[in-house]
Tab-separated table of C-alpha atoms in Angstrom:
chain	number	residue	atom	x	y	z
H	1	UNK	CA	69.260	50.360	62.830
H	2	UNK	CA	67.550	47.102	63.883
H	3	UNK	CA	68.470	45.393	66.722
H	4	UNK	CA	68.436	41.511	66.211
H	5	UNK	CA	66.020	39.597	67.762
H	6	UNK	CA	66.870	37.748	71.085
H	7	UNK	CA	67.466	33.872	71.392
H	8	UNK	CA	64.846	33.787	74.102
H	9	UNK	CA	61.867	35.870	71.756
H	10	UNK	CA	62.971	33.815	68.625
H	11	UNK	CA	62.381	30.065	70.699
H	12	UNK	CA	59.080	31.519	71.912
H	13	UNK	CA	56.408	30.392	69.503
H	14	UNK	CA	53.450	32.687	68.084
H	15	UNK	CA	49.474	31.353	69.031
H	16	UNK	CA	46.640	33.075	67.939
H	17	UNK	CA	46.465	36.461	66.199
H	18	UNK	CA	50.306	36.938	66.344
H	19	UNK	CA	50.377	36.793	70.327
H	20	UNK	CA	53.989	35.487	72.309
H	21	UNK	CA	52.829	32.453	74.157
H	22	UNK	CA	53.064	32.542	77.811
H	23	UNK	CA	55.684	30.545	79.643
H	24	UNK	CA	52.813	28.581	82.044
H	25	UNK	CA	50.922	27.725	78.447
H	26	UNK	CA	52.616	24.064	79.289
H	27	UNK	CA	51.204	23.382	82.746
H	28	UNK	CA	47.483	24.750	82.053
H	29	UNK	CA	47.532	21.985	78.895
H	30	UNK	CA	48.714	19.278	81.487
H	31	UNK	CA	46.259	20.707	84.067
H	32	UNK	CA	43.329	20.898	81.302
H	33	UNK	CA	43.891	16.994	79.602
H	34	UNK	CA	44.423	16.003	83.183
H	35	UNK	CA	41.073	17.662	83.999
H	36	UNK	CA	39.333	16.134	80.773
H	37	UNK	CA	40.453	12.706	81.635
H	38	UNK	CA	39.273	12.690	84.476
H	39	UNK	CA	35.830	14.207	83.446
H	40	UNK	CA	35.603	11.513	80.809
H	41	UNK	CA	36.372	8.628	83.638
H	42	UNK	CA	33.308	9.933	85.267
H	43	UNK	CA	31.026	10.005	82.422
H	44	UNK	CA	32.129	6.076	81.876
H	45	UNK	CA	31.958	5.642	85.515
H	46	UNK	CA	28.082	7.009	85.175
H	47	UNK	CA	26.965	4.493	82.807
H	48	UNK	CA	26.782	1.816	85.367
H	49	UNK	CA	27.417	3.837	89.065
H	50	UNK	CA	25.342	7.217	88.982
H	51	UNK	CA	25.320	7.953	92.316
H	52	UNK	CA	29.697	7.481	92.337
H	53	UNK	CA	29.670	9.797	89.366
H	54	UNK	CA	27.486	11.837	90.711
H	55	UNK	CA	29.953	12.012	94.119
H	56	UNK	CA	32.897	12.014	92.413
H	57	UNK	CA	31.852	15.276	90.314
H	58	UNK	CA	31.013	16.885	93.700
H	59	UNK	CA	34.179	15.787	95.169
H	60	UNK	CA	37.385	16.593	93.177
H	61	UNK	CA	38.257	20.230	92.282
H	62	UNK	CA	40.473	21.081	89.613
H	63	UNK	CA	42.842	23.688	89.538
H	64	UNK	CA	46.444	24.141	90.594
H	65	UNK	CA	46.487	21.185	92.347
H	66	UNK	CA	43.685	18.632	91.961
H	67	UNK	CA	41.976	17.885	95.449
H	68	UNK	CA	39.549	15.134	96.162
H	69	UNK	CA	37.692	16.514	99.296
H	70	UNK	CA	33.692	14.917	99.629
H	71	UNK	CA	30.720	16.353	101.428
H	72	UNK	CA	31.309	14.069	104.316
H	73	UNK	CA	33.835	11.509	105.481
H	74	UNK	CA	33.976	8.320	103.759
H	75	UNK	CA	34.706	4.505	104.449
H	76	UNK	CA	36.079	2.929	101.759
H	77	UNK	CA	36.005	-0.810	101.228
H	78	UNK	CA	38.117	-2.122	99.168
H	79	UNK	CA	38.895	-5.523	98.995
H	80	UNK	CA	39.855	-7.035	96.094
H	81	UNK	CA	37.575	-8.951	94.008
H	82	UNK	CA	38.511	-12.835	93.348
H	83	UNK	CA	37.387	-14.658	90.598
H	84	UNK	CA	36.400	-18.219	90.861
């Protein structure tokens, strides 16, 4: 006798080589085009600013949670810019 399958195995979908998919599949393809956006902001960023790319790759991990943290403290200024 075969038992039938169960609502919760038939939703889950199949990825490579016949594998079930893992619940946290979701949140590490958030976490990972979160991460490449980012990555490509700082290659744009290092067209015209290499040193602030350069920073800004040394200063936010990526993981879990993404955490700006640099070398050392920084000031910011950041007024706004008018146009006259």
């Amino acid at each position: 006798m075969r038992w039938p399958r169960s609502p919760m195995r038939s939703r889950q979908a199949s990825a490579r080589a016949g594998k079930l998919r893992k619940a946290g599949d979701k949140r590490k393809n958030v976490r990972d085009a979160f991460r490449n956006a980012v990555n490509r902001a700082i290659k744009q960023i290092e067209k015209w600013d290499k040193p602030l790319a350069e920073h800004l790759k040394a200063s936010i991990k990526h993981g879990n949670e993404v955490v700006y943290r640099p070398g050392m403290p920084i000031a910011w200024d950041v007024r706004s810019i008018v146009n006259a």
